[in-house]
PDB file of C-alpha atoms in Angstrom:
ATOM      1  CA  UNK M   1     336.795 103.551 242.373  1.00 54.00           C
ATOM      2  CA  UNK M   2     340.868 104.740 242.272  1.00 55.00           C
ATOM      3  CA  UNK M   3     343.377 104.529 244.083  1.00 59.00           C
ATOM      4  CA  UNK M   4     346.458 105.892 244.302  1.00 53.00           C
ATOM      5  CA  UNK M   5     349.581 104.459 246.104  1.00 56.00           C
ATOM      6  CA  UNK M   6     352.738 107.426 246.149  1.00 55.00           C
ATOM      7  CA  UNK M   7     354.203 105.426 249.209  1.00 56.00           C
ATOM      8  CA  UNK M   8     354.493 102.523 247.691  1.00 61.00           C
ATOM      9  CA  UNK M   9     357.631 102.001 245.555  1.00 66.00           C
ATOM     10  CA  UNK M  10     357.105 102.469 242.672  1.00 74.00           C
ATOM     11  CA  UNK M  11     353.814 104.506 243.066  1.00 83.00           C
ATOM     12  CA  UNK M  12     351.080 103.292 240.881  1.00 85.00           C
ATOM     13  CA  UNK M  13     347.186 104.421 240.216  1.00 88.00           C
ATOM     14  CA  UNK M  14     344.642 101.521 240.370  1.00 89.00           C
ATOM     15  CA  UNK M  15     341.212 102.189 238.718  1.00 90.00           C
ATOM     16  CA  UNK M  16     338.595  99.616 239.514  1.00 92.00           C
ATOM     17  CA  UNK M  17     335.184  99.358 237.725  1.00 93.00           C
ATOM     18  CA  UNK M  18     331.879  96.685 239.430  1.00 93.00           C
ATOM     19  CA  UNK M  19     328.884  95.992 237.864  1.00 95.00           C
ATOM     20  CA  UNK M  20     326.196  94.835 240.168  1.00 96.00           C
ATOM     21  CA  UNK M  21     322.948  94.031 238.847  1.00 97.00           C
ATOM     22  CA  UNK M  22     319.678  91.917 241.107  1.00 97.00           C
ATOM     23  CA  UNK M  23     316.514  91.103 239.745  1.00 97.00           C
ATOM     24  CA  UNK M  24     313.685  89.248 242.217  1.00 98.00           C
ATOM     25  CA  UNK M  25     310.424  88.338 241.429  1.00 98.00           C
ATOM     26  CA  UNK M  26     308.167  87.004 244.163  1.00 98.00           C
ATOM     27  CA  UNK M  27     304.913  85.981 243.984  1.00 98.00           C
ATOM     28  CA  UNK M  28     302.342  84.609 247.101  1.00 97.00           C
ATOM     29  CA  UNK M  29     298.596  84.062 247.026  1.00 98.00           C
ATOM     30  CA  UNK M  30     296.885  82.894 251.047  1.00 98.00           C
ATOM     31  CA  UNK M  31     293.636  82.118 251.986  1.00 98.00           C
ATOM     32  CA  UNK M  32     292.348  81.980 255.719  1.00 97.00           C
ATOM     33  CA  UNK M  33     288.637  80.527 256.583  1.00 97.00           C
ATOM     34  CA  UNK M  34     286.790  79.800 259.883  1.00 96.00           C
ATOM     35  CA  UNK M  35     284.291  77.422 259.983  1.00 94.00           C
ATOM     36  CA  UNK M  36     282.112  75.571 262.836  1.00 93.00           C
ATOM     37  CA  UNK M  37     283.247  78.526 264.810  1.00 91.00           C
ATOM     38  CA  UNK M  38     286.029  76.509 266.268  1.00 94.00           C
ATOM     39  CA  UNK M  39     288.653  75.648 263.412  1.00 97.00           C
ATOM     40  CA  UNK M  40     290.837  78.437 261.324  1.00 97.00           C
ATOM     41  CA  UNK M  41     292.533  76.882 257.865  1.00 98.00           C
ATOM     42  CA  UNK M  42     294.458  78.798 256.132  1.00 98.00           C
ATOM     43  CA  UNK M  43     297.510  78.213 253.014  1.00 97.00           C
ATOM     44  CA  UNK M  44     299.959  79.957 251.378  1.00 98.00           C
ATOM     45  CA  UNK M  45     301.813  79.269 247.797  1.00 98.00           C
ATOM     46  CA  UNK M  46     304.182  81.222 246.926  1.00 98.00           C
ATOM     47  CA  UNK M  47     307.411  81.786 244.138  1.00 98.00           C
ATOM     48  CA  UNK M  48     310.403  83.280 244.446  1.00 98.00           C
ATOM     49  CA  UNK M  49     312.961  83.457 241.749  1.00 97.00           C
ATOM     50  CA  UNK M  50     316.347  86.004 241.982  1.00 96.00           C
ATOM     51  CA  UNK M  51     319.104  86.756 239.348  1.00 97.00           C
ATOM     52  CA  UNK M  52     322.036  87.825 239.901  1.00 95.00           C
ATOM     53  CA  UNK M  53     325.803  88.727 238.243  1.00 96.00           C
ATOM     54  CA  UNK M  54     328.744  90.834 239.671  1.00 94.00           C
ATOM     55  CA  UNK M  55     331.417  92.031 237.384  1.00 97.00           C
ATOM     56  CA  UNK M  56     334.652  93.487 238.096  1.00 95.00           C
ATOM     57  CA  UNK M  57     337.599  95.204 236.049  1.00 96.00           C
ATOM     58  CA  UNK M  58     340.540  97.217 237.463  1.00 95.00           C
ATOM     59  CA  UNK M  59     343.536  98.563 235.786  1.00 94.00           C
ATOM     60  CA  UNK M  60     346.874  99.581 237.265  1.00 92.00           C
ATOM     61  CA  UNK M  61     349.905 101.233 236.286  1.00 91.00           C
ATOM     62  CA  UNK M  62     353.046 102.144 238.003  1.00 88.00           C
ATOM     63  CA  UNK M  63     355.538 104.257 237.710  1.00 88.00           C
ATOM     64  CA  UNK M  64     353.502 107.944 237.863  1.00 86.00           C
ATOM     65  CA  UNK M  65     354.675 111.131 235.946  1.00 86.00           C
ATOM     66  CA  UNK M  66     353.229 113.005 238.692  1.00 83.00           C
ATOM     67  CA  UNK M  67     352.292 111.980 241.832  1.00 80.00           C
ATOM     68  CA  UNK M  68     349.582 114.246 242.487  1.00 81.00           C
ATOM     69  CA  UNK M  69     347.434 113.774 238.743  1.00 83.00           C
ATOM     70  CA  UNK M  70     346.720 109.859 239.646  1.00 83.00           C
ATOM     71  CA  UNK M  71     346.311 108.620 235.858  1.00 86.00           C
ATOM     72  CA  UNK M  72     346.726 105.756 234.343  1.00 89.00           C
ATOM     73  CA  UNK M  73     348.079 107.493 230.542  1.00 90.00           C
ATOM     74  CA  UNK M  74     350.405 109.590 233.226  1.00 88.00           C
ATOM     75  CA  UNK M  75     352.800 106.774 233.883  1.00 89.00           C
ATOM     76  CA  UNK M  76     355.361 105.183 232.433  1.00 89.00           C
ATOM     77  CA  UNK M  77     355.495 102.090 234.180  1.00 89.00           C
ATOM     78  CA  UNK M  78     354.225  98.628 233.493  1.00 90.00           C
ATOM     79  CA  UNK M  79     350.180  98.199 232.486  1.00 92.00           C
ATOM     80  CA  UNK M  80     348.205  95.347 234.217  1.00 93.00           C
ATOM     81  CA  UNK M  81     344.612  94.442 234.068  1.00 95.00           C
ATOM     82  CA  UNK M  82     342.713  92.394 235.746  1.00 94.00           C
ATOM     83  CA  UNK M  83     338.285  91.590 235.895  1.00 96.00           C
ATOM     84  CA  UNK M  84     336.250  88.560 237.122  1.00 95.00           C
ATOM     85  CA  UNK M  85     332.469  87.987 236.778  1.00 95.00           C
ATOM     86  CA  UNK M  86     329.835  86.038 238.882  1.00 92.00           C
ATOM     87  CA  UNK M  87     326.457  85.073 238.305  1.00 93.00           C
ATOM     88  CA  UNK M  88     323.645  82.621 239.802  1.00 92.00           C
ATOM     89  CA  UNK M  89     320.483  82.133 239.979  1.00 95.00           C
ATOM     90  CA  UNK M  90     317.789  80.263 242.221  1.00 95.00           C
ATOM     91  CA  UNK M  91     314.632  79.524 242.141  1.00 96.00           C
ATOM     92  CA  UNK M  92     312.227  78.454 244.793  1.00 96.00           C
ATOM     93  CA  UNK M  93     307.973  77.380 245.577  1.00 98.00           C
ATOM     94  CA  UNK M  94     306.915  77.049 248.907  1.00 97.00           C
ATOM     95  CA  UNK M  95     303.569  76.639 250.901  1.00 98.00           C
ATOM     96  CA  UNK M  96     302.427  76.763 254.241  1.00 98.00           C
ATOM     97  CA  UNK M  97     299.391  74.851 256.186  1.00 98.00           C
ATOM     98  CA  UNK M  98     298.332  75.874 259.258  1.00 98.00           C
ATOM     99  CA  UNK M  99     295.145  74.685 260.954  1.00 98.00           C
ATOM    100  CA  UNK M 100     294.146  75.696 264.621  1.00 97.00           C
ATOM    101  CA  UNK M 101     291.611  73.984 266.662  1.00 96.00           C
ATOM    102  CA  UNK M 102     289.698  76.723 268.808  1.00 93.00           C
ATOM    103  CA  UNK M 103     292.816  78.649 269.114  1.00 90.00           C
ATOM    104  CA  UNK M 104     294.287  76.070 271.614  1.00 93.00           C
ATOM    105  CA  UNK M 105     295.902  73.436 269.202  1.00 96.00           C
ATOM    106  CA  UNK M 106     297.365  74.399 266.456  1.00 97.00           C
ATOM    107  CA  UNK M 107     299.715  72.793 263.465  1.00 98.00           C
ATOM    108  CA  UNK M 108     301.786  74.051 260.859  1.00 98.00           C
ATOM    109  CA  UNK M 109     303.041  72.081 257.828  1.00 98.00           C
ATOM    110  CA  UNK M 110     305.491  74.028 255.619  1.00 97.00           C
ATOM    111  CA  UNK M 111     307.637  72.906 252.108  1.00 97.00           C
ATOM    112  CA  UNK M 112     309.901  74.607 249.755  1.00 96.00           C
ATOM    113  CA  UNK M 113     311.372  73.151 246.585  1.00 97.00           C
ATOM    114  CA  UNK M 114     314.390  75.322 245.767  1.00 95.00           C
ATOM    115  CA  UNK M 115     317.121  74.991 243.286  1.00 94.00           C
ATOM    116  CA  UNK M 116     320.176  77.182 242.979  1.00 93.00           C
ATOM    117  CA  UNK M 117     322.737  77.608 239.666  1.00 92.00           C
ATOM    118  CA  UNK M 118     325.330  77.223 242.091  1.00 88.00           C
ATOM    119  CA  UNK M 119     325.189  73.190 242.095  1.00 89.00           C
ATOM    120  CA  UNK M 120     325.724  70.632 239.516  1.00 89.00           C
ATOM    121  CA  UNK M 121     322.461  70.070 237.741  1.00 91.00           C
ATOM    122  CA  UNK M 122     321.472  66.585 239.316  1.00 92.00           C
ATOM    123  CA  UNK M 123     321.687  68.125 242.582  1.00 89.00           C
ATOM    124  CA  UNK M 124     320.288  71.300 242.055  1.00 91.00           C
ATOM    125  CA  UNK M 125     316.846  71.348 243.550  1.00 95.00           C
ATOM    126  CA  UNK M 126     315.500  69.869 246.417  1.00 95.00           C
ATOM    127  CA  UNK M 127     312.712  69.841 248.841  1.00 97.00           C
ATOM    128  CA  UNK M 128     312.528  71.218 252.263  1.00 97.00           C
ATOM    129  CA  UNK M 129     309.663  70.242 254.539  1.00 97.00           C
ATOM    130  CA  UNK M 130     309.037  71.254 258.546  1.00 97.00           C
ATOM    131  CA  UNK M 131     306.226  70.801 260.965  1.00 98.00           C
ATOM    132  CA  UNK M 132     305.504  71.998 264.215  1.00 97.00           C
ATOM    133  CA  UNK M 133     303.030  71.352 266.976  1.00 98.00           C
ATOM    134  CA  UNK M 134     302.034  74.194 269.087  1.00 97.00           C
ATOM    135  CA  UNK M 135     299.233  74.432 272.411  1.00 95.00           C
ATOM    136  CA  UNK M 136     297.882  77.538 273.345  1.00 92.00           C
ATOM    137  CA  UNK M 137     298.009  77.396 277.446  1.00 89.00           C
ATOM    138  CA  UNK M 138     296.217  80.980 277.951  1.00 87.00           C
ATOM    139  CA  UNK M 139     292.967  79.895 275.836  1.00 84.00           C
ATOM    140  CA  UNK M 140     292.797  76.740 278.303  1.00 84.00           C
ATOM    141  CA  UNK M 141     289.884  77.217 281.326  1.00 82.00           C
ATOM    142  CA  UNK M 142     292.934  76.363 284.302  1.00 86.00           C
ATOM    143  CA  UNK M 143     294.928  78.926 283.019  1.00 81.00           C
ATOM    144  CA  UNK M 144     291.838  81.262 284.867  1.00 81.00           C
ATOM    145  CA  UNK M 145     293.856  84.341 286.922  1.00 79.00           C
ATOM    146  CA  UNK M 146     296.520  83.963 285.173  1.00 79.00           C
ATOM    147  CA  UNK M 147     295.687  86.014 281.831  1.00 76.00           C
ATOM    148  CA  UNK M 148     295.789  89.240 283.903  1.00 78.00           C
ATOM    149  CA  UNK M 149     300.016  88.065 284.412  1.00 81.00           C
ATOM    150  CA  UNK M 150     300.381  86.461 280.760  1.00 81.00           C
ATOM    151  CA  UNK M 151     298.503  88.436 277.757  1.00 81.00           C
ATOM    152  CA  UNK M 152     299.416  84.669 275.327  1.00 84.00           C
ATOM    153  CA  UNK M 153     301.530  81.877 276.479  1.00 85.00           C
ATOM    154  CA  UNK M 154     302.457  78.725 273.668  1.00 91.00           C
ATOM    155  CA  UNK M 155     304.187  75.484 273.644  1.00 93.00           C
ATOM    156  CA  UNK M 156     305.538  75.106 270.974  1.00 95.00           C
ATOM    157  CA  UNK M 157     307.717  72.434 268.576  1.00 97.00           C
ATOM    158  CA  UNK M 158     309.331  71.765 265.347  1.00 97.00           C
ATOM    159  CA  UNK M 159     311.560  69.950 262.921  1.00 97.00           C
ATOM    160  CA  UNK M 160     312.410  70.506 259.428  1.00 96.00           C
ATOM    161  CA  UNK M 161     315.014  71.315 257.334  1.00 92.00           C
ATOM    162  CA  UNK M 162     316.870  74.153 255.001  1.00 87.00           C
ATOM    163  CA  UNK M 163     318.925  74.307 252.441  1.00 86.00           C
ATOM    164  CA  UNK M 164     322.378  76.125 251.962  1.00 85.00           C
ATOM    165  CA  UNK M 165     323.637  77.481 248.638  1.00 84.00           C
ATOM    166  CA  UNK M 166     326.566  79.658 250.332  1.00 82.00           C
ATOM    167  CA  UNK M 167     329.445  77.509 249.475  1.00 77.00           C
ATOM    168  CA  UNK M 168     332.609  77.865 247.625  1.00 70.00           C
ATOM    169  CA  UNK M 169     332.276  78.357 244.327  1.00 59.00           C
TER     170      UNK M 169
END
């Protein structure tokens, strides 16, 4: 990326090179059964791990030769320079639970253990766990007449919790 800047005073060319590079890897294995007719089990494990670095560098020189060949060796001005790099990494399990009682009650437990480079090492993984509750009002016998209005209708409730690794650096 250039850039060239005759209005400015003095004109200048800026020449900007990034360097973005992400790697993920994710991994998940689930499993579902029936049995007694009446309950559905199923889990889910999973991995997820992500790498990633940004890298800058930009040059600028004022002071151009000729304003309409926007070169950094065609100026005479002053040279500056100028790059910055970031990287991080996380790194993350997680598994789900869900069992459903003749597809009327159901229940969900879920966990993830992340970590992130972005935090000091003692604090740098934690775990996140959540449950919810749900009733399925359309597979109840009152709920009759009804199904012809509503084709699924669900209570449902949960609490849990999630991490952040978007702060300031």
């Amino acid at each position: 990326i250039s850039g060239y800047y005759g209005g400015s005073n003095p004109n200048r060319v800026i020449r900007t090179n990034y360097d973005d590079n992400y790697y993920v890897f994710n991994a998940y294995a689930d499993y579902n059964n029936t049995f007694a007719s009446k309950h559905n089990v199923s889990f889910l494990v999973g991995f997820n791990q992500e790498n990633a670095s940004y890298a800058f560098a930009q040059a600028e020189r004022r002071n151009l030769i000729i304003n309409s060949i926007p070169s950094i060796n065609l100026a005479s001005g002053d040279r500056f320079a100028y790059d910055g790099i970031n990287e991080y990494a996380i790194r993350g399990a997680f598994s789900r639970i869900n069992y459903s009682y003749d597809d009327r009650y159901l229940i969900e437990f879920n966990g993830r253990y992340d970590g992130t480079s972005k935090f000091v090492k003692r604090d740098r993984f934690a775990f996140f766990p959540s449950v919810s509750v749900g009733w399925r009002l359309d597979n109840e016998g009152f709920f009759g007449n009804l199904k012809n209005t509503f084709n699924q209708l669900k209570l449902r409730g949960s609490i849990g919790s999630l991490g952040n690794q978007n702060v300031p650096g």
